[in-house]
Structure formats: structure tokens, C-alpha cells
Short mmCIF file of C-alpha atoms in Angstrom, two decimals:
data_model
loop_
_atom_site.label_atom_id
_atom_site.label_comp_id
_atom_site.label_asym_id
_atom_site.label_seq_id
_atom_site.Cartn_x
_atom_site.Cartn_y
_atom_site.Cartn_z
CA MET A 1 0.00 0.00 0.00
CA ARG A 2 1.31 3.45 -0.93
CA GLU A 3 2.71 5.56 1.92
CA LEU A 4 1.12 9.02 1.94
CA ARG A 5 2.91 10.40 4.99
CA PRO A 6 4.78 13.15 3.08
CA VAL A 7 1.51 14.56 1.78
CA ASN A 8 -0.09 14.60 5.21
CA VAL A 9 2.94 16.28 6.73
CA PHE A 10 2.85 18.95 4.05
CA ARG A 11 -0.82 19.66 4.71
CA ASN A 12 -0.35 19.84 8.47
CA VAL A 13 2.85 21.88 8.52
CA LEU A 14 2.17 24.37 5.73
CA PRO A 15 -0.59 26.38 7.47
CA LEU A 16 1.53 26.66 10.67
CA PHE A 17 4.58 27.70 8.65
CA LEU A 18 2.62 30.39 6.87
CA VAL A 19 1.09 31.73 10.06
CA CYS A 20 4.50 31.91 11.72
CA PHE A 21 5.82 34.03 8.87
CA GLY A 22 2.79 36.28 8.72
CA MET A 23 1.27 34.79 5.56
CA THR A 24 -1.91 32.94 4.68
CA ALA A 25 -2.19 29.91 2.45
CA SER A 26 -4.92 31.16 0.14
CA THR A 27 -7.55 33.32 1.76
CA HIS A 28 -9.79 35.43 -0.42
CA ALA A 29 -12.39 36.32 2.21
CA ASN A 30 -13.55 39.38 0.27
CA PRO A 31 -13.04 38.79 -3.45
CA PRO A 32 -15.05 41.04 -5.78
CA GLU A 33 -18.61 39.78 -5.77
CA ASN A 34 -19.69 40.74 -9.28
CA THR A 35 -16.90 40.82 -11.83
CA THR A 36 -19.35 39.79 -14.56
CA ALA A 37 -21.54 42.72 -15.60
CA ASP A 38 -25.30 42.27 -15.55
CA GLN A 39 -26.44 41.15 -19.02
CA PRO A 40 -29.39 39.32 -20.58
CA GLY A 41 -29.09 35.63 -19.79
CA LEU A 42 -26.92 36.01 -16.66
CA VAL A 43 -28.52 34.12 -13.77
CA LYS A 44 -25.81 33.81 -11.12
CA GLN A 45 -22.12 34.36 -10.44
CA GLU A 46 -20.04 33.16 -7.50
CA PHE A 47 -16.69 31.73 -6.50
CA VAL A 48 -16.51 28.00 -5.90
CA TYR A 49 -14.35 28.65 -2.83
CA THR A 50 -12.64 31.62 -1.17
CA ASP A 51 -10.37 29.84 1.35
CA ALA A 52 -7.95 27.00 0.67
CA SER A 53 -4.65 25.52 1.83
CA PHE A 54 -3.08 26.19 -1.58
CA PRO A 55 -2.36 29.59 -3.19
CA SER A 56 -2.93 28.81 -6.87
CA CYS A 57 -5.47 26.90 -8.98
CA HIS A 58 -6.23 26.20 -12.63
CA ALA A 59 -8.05 23.98 -15.14
CA SER A 60 -11.49 23.50 -13.59
CA THR A 61 -14.12 21.01 -14.70
CA ILE A 62 -17.80 20.79 -13.74
CA VAL A 63 -20.46 18.09 -13.93
CA GLU A 64 -24.06 17.50 -12.85
CA THR A 65 -24.74 14.42 -10.72
CA PRO A 66 -28.04 13.11 -9.30
CA LYS A 67 -27.16 14.94 -6.06
CA GLY A 68 -26.01 18.24 -7.55
CA LEU A 69 -22.92 19.83 -9.04
CA VAL A 70 -19.32 18.70 -8.66
CA CYS A 71 -16.34 20.87 -9.60
CA ALA A 72 -12.69 19.77 -9.73
CA PHE A 73 -9.47 21.63 -10.49
CA PHE A 74 -5.76 21.38 -9.80
CA GLY A 75 -4.25 23.41 -6.99
CA GLY A 76 -0.91 23.85 -5.25
CA THR A 77 1.97 26.27 -4.94
CA HIS A 78 1.96 26.89 -8.68
CA GLU A 79 1.44 24.96 -11.91
CA LYS A 80 4.12 22.24 -12.40
CA ASN A 81 5.08 22.22 -8.71
CA PRO A 82 5.13 18.66 -7.31
CA ASP A 83 2.64 19.60 -4.58
CA VAL A 84 -0.14 20.24 -7.13
CA GLU A 85 -3.10 17.92 -6.45
CA ILE A 86 -6.63 17.45 -7.78
CA TRP A 87 -9.24 19.09 -5.56
CA VAL A 88 -13.02 18.65 -5.54
CA CYS A 89 -15.89 20.84 -4.32
CA ARG A 90 -19.53 19.68 -4.29
CA ASN A 91 -22.78 21.63 -4.29
CA GLU A 92 -25.97 19.76 -3.43
CA GLY A 93 -28.08 22.92 -3.34
CA ASP A 94 -26.86 24.58 -0.17
CA GLY A 95 -23.55 26.01 -1.35
CA TRP A 96 -20.15 24.65 -2.26
CA THR A 97 -18.20 22.42 0.11
CA ALA A 98 -14.59 23.32 0.93
CA PRO A 99 -11.95 21.92 -1.45
CA VAL A 100 -10.96 18.31 -0.72
CA SER A 101 -7.92 16.65 -2.26
CA VAL A 102 -8.89 13.49 -4.17
CA ALA A 103 -5.72 12.72 -6.17
CA ASP A 104 -2.00 13.41 -5.99
CA GLY A 105 1.18 12.41 -7.78
CA VAL A 106 2.97 10.79 -4.85
CA GLU A 107 4.84 7.68 -5.96
CA SER A 108 7.16 7.14 -2.96
CA ASP A 109 8.69 8.93 0.01
CA SER A 110 11.15 10.60 -2.35
CA LYS A 111 9.26 10.92 -5.64
CA ARG A 112 6.25 13.08 -6.33
CA TYR A 113 4.86 14.55 -9.56
CA PRO A 114 2.34 17.36 -10.16
CA CYS A 115 -1.24 16.61 -11.23
CA TRP A 116 -2.90 18.32 -14.19
CA ASN A 117 -6.20 18.97 -16.01
CA PRO A 118 -8.99 17.04 -14.26
CA VAL A 119 -12.05 16.13 -16.34
CA LEU A 120 -15.29 14.98 -14.71
CA PHE A 121 -17.99 12.97 -16.49
CA GLN A 122 -21.24 11.53 -15.14
CA THR A 123 -21.98 8.29 -16.99
CA LYS A 124 -25.10 7.12 -15.19
CA PRO A 125 -26.66 7.64 -11.76
CA GLY A 126 -24.05 6.68 -9.22
CA THR A 127 -21.05 6.44 -11.56
CA LEU A 128 -18.84 9.50 -11.80
CA LEU A 129 -15.54 9.42 -13.69
CA LEU A 130 -12.52 11.61 -12.92
CA PHE A 131 -9.82 11.71 -15.57
CA TYR A 132 -6.59 13.57 -14.80
CA LYS A 133 -2.93 13.64 -15.71
CA VAL A 134 0.22 13.06 -13.66
CA GLY A 135 3.79 13.82 -14.71
CA PRO A 136 6.56 16.41 -14.72
CA ASN A 137 5.19 18.30 -17.76
CA PRO A 138 2.60 17.94 -20.56
CA SER A 139 5.15 16.29 -22.86
CA GLU A 140 5.72 13.46 -20.40
CA TRP A 141 2.53 13.15 -18.40
CA TRP A 142 0.25 10.09 -18.38
CA GLY A 143 -3.50 9.62 -18.06
CA MET A 144 -5.17 8.50 -14.83
CA LEU A 145 -8.75 7.55 -13.96
CA LYS A 146 -10.71 7.36 -10.71
CA VAL A 147 -14.36 6.39 -10.18
CA SER A 148 -16.85 7.57 -7.57
CA HIS A 149 -20.10 5.74 -6.82
CA ASP A 150 -21.47 8.34 -4.39
CA ASN A 151 -21.54 11.50 -6.51
CA GLY A 152 -17.99 12.56 -5.76
CA LYS A 153 -17.92 12.14 -1.98
CA THR A 154 -15.41 9.28 -2.08
CA TRP A 155 -13.21 7.87 -4.83
CA GLY A 156 -11.78 4.49 -5.71
CA ALA A 157 -8.17 3.68 -6.40
CA ALA A 158 -6.38 5.46 -9.23
CA LYS A 159 -5.94 3.52 -12.46
CA ARG A 160 -3.32 4.41 -15.05
CA LEU A 161 -4.52 4.48 -18.66
CA PRO A 162 -2.67 2.33 -21.22
CA ASP A 163 0.46 3.76 -22.85
CA GLY A 164 -0.43 6.08 -25.72
CA PHE A 165 -3.71 7.17 -24.13
CA VAL A 166 -4.25 10.30 -22.03
CA GLY A 167 -8.06 10.35 -21.88
CA PRO A 168 -9.96 13.63 -22.33
CA VAL A 169 -7.07 16.04 -22.04
CA LYS A 170 -8.97 19.10 -20.77
CA ASN A 171 -12.58 19.04 -21.92
CA LYS A 172 -15.41 16.63 -21.22
CA PRO A 173 -16.03 13.42 -23.19
CA PHE A 174 -18.95 13.04 -25.56
CA LEU A 175 -21.32 10.10 -25.05
CA LEU A 176 -22.36 8.42 -28.30
CA ALA A 177 -25.77 6.77 -28.75
CA ASP A 178 -24.26 3.28 -28.45
CA GLY A 179 -22.72 4.07 -25.06
CA THR A 180 -19.21 4.67 -26.35
CA LEU A 181 -17.40 7.48 -24.56
CA LEU A 182 -15.59 9.67 -27.08
CA CYS A 183 -12.64 11.40 -25.39
CA PRO A 184 -11.12 14.48 -27.07
CA ALA A 185 -7.37 14.16 -26.53
CA SER A 186 -4.05 15.64 -27.56
CA THR A 187 -0.34 15.09 -27.03
CA GLU A 188 2.65 17.45 -26.79
CA HIS A 189 5.71 15.21 -27.16
CA ASN A 190 5.98 15.62 -30.96
CA GLY A 191 4.56 19.06 -31.50
CA TRP A 192 0.95 19.75 -30.56
CA GLN A 193 -1.11 16.91 -32.02
CA LEU A 194 -4.78 16.04 -31.69
CA GLN A 195 -6.12 12.52 -31.39
CA MET A 196 -9.52 11.07 -30.61
CA GLU A 197 -9.76 8.27 -28.06
CA TRP A 198 -12.80 6.15 -27.17
CA THR A 199 -13.79 3.54 -24.66
CA PRO A 200 -16.92 1.35 -25.01
CA ASP A 201 -16.82 0.17 -21.39
CA LEU A 202 -16.09 3.18 -19.18
CA GLY A 203 -12.32 2.94 -19.29
CA LYS A 204 -11.72 -0.80 -19.28
CA THR A 205 -10.61 -0.94 -22.92
CA TRP A 206 -9.38 1.84 -25.20
CA HIS A 207 -9.08 2.69 -28.89
CA ARG A 208 -7.79 5.78 -30.68
CA THR A 209 -7.10 7.45 -33.97
CA GLY A 210 -3.65 8.43 -35.11
CA PRO A 211 -2.63 12.10 -35.01
CA LEU A 212 -5.17 14.37 -36.71
CA ASN A 213 -2.61 17.08 -37.52
CA ASP A 214 1.16 17.30 -38.06
CA GLY A 215 1.74 19.24 -34.83
CA HIS A 216 3.83 21.95 -36.46
CA LYS A 217 2.13 23.58 -39.45
CA ILE A 218 -0.93 23.60 -37.25
CA GLY A 219 -0.17 22.87 -33.61
CA ALA A 220 -3.38 22.21 -31.70
CA ILE A 221 -4.45 20.69 -28.39
CA GLN A 222 -7.42 20.43 -26.00
CA PRO A 223 -10.39 19.77 -28.31
CA SER A 224 -14.08 20.07 -27.44
CA VAL A 225 -16.70 17.94 -29.20
CA LEU A 226 -19.91 19.39 -30.67
CA LYS A 227 -22.73 17.70 -32.60
CA TYR A 228 -24.78 19.04 -35.53
CA GLY A 229 -27.21 16.46 -36.87
CA ASP A 230 -25.15 13.44 -37.87
CA LYS A 231 -21.82 15.30 -37.87
CA LEU A 232 -19.34 16.01 -35.09
CA GLN A 233 -17.04 19.02 -34.84
CA ILE A 234 -14.00 19.61 -32.66
CA LEU A 235 -12.86 23.10 -31.67
CA CYS A 236 -9.30 23.35 -30.37
CA ARG A 237 -6.69 25.63 -28.88
CA SER A 238 -3.82 26.39 -31.27
CA ARG A 239 -0.48 28.15 -31.66
CA GLN A 240 -1.62 29.81 -34.89
CA GLY A 241 -3.69 32.64 -33.37
CA LYS A 242 -7.03 31.02 -34.28
CA ILE A 243 -9.31 28.36 -32.85
CA VAL A 244 -8.98 25.36 -35.17
CA GLU A 245 -11.61 22.80 -36.16
CA ALA A 246 -12.14 19.41 -37.79
CA TRP A 247 -15.27 17.47 -38.71
CA SER A 248 -16.31 13.80 -38.56
CA ASP A 249 -19.27 12.00 -40.14
CA ASP A 250 -18.58 8.56 -38.60
CA ASN A 251 -18.99 9.23 -34.86
CA GLY A 252 -15.41 10.36 -34.39
CA ARG A 253 -13.65 7.31 -35.80
CA SER A 254 -12.06 9.46 -38.51
CA TRP A 255 -11.72 13.20 -39.02
CA GLY A 256 -11.26 15.61 -41.89
CA GLU A 257 -8.47 18.12 -42.23
CA VAL A 258 -7.71 20.34 -39.26
CA THR A 259 -8.23 23.94 -40.40
CA MET A 260 -8.43 27.38 -38.84
CA THR A 261 -11.74 29.05 -37.98
CA SER A 262 -12.37 32.80 -38.00
CA LEU A 263 -12.30 32.90 -34.18
CA PRO A 264 -9.12 34.25 -32.51
CA ASN A 265 -7.21 32.21 -29.93
CA PRO A 266 -4.32 33.50 -27.77
CA ASN A 267 -2.90 30.01 -27.19
CA SER A 268 -5.42 29.43 -24.39
CA GLY A 269 -7.94 26.71 -23.62
CA THR A 270 -11.57 26.86 -24.70
CA ASP A 271 -14.63 24.71 -24.10
CA ALA A 272 -17.97 24.23 -25.82
CA VAL A 273 -21.24 22.36 -25.46
CA THR A 274 -24.14 21.41 -27.74
CA LEU A 275 -27.31 22.85 -26.23
CA LYS A 276 -30.64 21.05 -26.03
CA ASP A 277 -32.01 23.39 -28.73
CA GLY A 278 -29.27 22.27 -31.15
CA ARG A 279 -27.12 25.38 -30.97
CA ALA A 280 -23.44 25.31 -30.00
CA LEU A 281 -22.18 27.43 -27.12
CA LEU A 282 -18.47 28.28 -26.91
CA VAL A 283 -16.47 29.93 -24.11
CA TYR A 284 -13.17 31.45 -25.23
CA ASN A 285 -10.76 34.40 -25.07
CA PRO A 286 -11.59 36.48 -28.19
CA THR A 287 -8.10 37.89 -28.62
CA LYS A 288 -4.77 36.88 -30.13
CA LYS A 289 -2.79 37.90 -27.05
CA GLY A 290 -3.45 37.59 -23.33
CA ARG A 291 -6.22 35.81 -21.44
CA SER A 292 -8.73 38.62 -21.08
CA PRO A 293 -11.48 39.20 -22.07
CA LEU A 294 -13.46 35.95 -21.74
CA HIS A 295 -16.61 35.67 -23.86
CA VAL A 296 -19.51 33.32 -24.58
CA ALA A 297 -20.41 32.79 -28.24
CA VAL A 298 -23.27 30.88 -29.90
CA SER A 299 -23.63 29.26 -33.33
CA GLU A 300 -26.29 27.28 -35.15
CA ASP A 301 -23.94 25.59 -37.61
CA GLY A 302 -20.43 25.70 -36.11
CA LYS A 303 -19.29 28.15 -38.78
CA HIS A 304 -21.02 31.44 -38.03
CA TRP A 305 -20.70 32.68 -34.47
CA SER A 306 -22.26 35.52 -32.47
CA THR A 307 -21.17 36.98 -29.15
CA ALA A 308 -23.72 36.14 -26.46
CA LEU A 309 -22.22 37.37 -23.18
CA VAL A 310 -19.04 38.89 -21.72
CA LEU A 311 -17.84 36.95 -18.67
CA GLU A 312 -14.78 39.10 -17.90
CA ASP A 313 -13.19 42.14 -19.54
CA GLN A 314 -10.76 43.58 -16.98
CA LYS A 315 -7.00 43.06 -16.73
CA GLY A 316 -5.92 39.66 -15.45
CA GLU A 317 -6.14 36.03 -16.45
CA TYR A 318 -9.60 34.58 -17.03
CA SER A 319 -9.07 31.29 -18.76
CA TYR A 320 -9.51 27.55 -19.16
CA PRO A 321 -13.31 27.46 -19.10
CA ALA A 322 -15.46 24.38 -18.64
CA VAL A 323 -19.12 24.42 -19.69
CA ILE A 324 -22.12 22.10 -19.35
CA GLN A 325 -25.89 22.33 -19.67
CA THR A 326 -27.83 20.83 -16.77
CA ASP A 327 -31.17 19.01 -16.90
CA ASP A 328 -33.07 22.21 -16.09
CA GLY A 329 -31.69 23.87 -19.23
CA LYS A 330 -29.31 26.23 -17.47
CA VAL A 331 -25.69 26.57 -18.63
CA HIS A 332 -22.96 26.32 -16.01
CA ILE A 333 -19.47 27.68 -16.66
CA THR A 334 -16.40 27.49 -14.44
CA TYR A 335 -13.07 29.12 -15.20
CA THR A 336 -9.75 30.21 -13.75
CA TRP A 337 -10.03 33.62 -12.10
CA LYS A 338 -6.54 35.21 -11.96
CA ARG A 339 -5.02 31.81 -11.00
CA ASP A 340 -6.35 32.57 -7.51
CA LEU A 341 -9.88 31.19 -7.58
CA VAL A 342 -12.40 29.21 -9.61
CA LYS A 343 -15.43 31.22 -10.68
CA HIS A 344 -18.87 29.71 -11.41
CA VAL A 345 -21.37 31.48 -13.67
CA VAL A 346 -24.90 30.31 -14.51
CA LEU A 347 -26.68 31.36 -17.71
CA ASP A 348 -30.13 30.97 -19.18
CA PRO A 349 -29.38 30.33 -22.87
CA SER A 350 -32.94 31.23 -23.92
CA GLN A 351 -32.39 34.81 -22.68
CA LEU A 352 -29.02 35.53 -24.33
CA LYS A 353 -28.96 38.50 -26.71
CA LEU A 354 -26.68 37.76 -29.65
CA LYS A 355 -24.41 40.35 -31.27
CA ALA A 356 -22.37 40.12 -34.43
CA ILE A 357 -18.67 39.50 -33.88
CA ASP A 358 -16.64 42.42 -35.28
#
């Protein structure tokens, strides 16, 4: 059985150390309450937490379970630091619980790696999947999977994915009609290359495509999957200053050429979801440089987009969104707020007022 004593010592000693030196771990008792301006479609805005034992966070993910919402993210001293773990907060209708660590990269008393990019997915009542990565950097990390059968309260043992598979690298999987879980993936060891992975049995067996792009002429990672009729689209972060896309007409088994869209991308993560009314909703940074502002856009065909709402427009980093639509029709978005906090915004997509993108 793995010895976790170094992790427990760190958690117990760090708060005392910080207090002794006149510092706090991560206390944001009075963060700005309303950094998103009031707009048509905005229902609610809040921070998932304001106090934590870690100073920095990033890469949130959100899911709806039969008991409410679950949000996960990585947190620690800073990105890439070995103390970075996967943390979970739950909301069953009476507010968010405090962050709880559910995964770490401890391998022995002397070896520990950072954790990265959690992705939550609810497969059926009582079965919640948590994908995440462990490793020294994105070029060398490996995919991990944990399962919860009580809506994220407790988690089973970590399972490493087979070599060559990373699972959904940042954004949620897409469940096909036959029960296959389509996982939008990418790798960074030979340029930035996209690949699609799928599992027909919730992570027991895996299949994948080869690279969808060369990784250099177009370097792209972190796809999201959208559906229009019988076609699938991926939208991806790139190094070319634009969000890039590809299309599939065989449920993701093969994909057309990866090409650039008209939407700008400052080398920052995006996420998207297909709404119940058939439209696509995208959350992204509409700029070629920096990670502000952060906007919501909507499209009926995946080609023509309109701005629907401005989440943030002040200086700072507002990035790495995650977006879902819950059973009641509301849209829930979480994102990194200045690397300090995770913000949660709720929208009513039927009330959004669309504007042409300049």
C-alpha cells in the first residue's frame, strides 16, 4: 500500500509555517462579488471557494450528478510544482463544500509529480468518472482515472490508462448513442497533435485514432466535441492565433483536415457544449494575445458565431473554461479567475442576446 505520509505532513505543517511568517495559504475572504456585468441571460455568479490551503489553482471542470454539481481543479503552490493535487468541491443545493484533495502524484517517500487537467464525467446515476494527468510536464505526463459511486464524496483507487492514451485532455467526453465514450485528446511530445480516443466500457478498454494534424504547421491541443445532426465538430486551442476545427461524419472514428476558424485564440484553452435546442455554445478568449477578455459565443452551424455574453473584460487572467448544460436547461461555466480562484457562472441560454462579432 502506498505511503502518503509526506503529503499529510505537508498539509499539516504548511498552514503553521505560513502563520509563523505572517502569511496565509490562500484566503480570499472578500473577493469582488460581481466581476461579470449584468447582461441578458446572466442568472448567477459566485466563486466556488474563497479559502484554501493552496495559493494557486487552474483547469477546472464541472459536472451534474443526481445529487447536484461537482467541480474539480488542480491546486498547489503553482502549476508544475510537485505539490499540485486534484481538488473537488460539491454543491448539493446549499452552497459549495470546501476543497478536498482526491488525487495526488505521490509515488514514494522521495518521488512526487504534479497533477494536471482534471475532467469529470457523469456516466449514469451513481457512476462519476474523474480523468486527470500526472507527470513532470505535458510532454511526459500520463493519463489517470478514478471512479466515484457516491456523486464525488469518495473515490476508488487510481488507475493508469494504457500507454499512448491520455483520456480527455482538458474538456469533457462526448457520449455516443451506443454508449461509447468519445474522449477528445491531444499530445505534446511531438509538436501539438490532436487525437480522438474512445472507450466502449467506461475505461476498461481503449481505442484511438492516429494524429489528426502534423503538430507543427498547425499545432493544436485540447479539443471540445460538438454535434450538428449526424456530424461532429472539434474546436481546439492552437499556436496559430485562431481556434482550429475538424469534422467527422462517422462518430469520431475518422476526421477531416484540421483547419483554422475565424475565431481568434491567444494560445489558451476553450470549451464548448451542444445545447438542447441544437445550438453550440463556446467559451473562449476572443483575442490573439493575453487571457482577457473571456466571452460566450453561440452558433447554429459551427461556422457562423455571435457573441452572447461577456464573462470578464478587466485586466488579469480569465481562462480555461469548462461548460455544461444541466437538466433544467441552465448553462454552467467554471473558469480560472486570476489563477487565484475558480469562478462559477450560470446562464439561461434562452435569454441571451446575440451580437455580431466584429
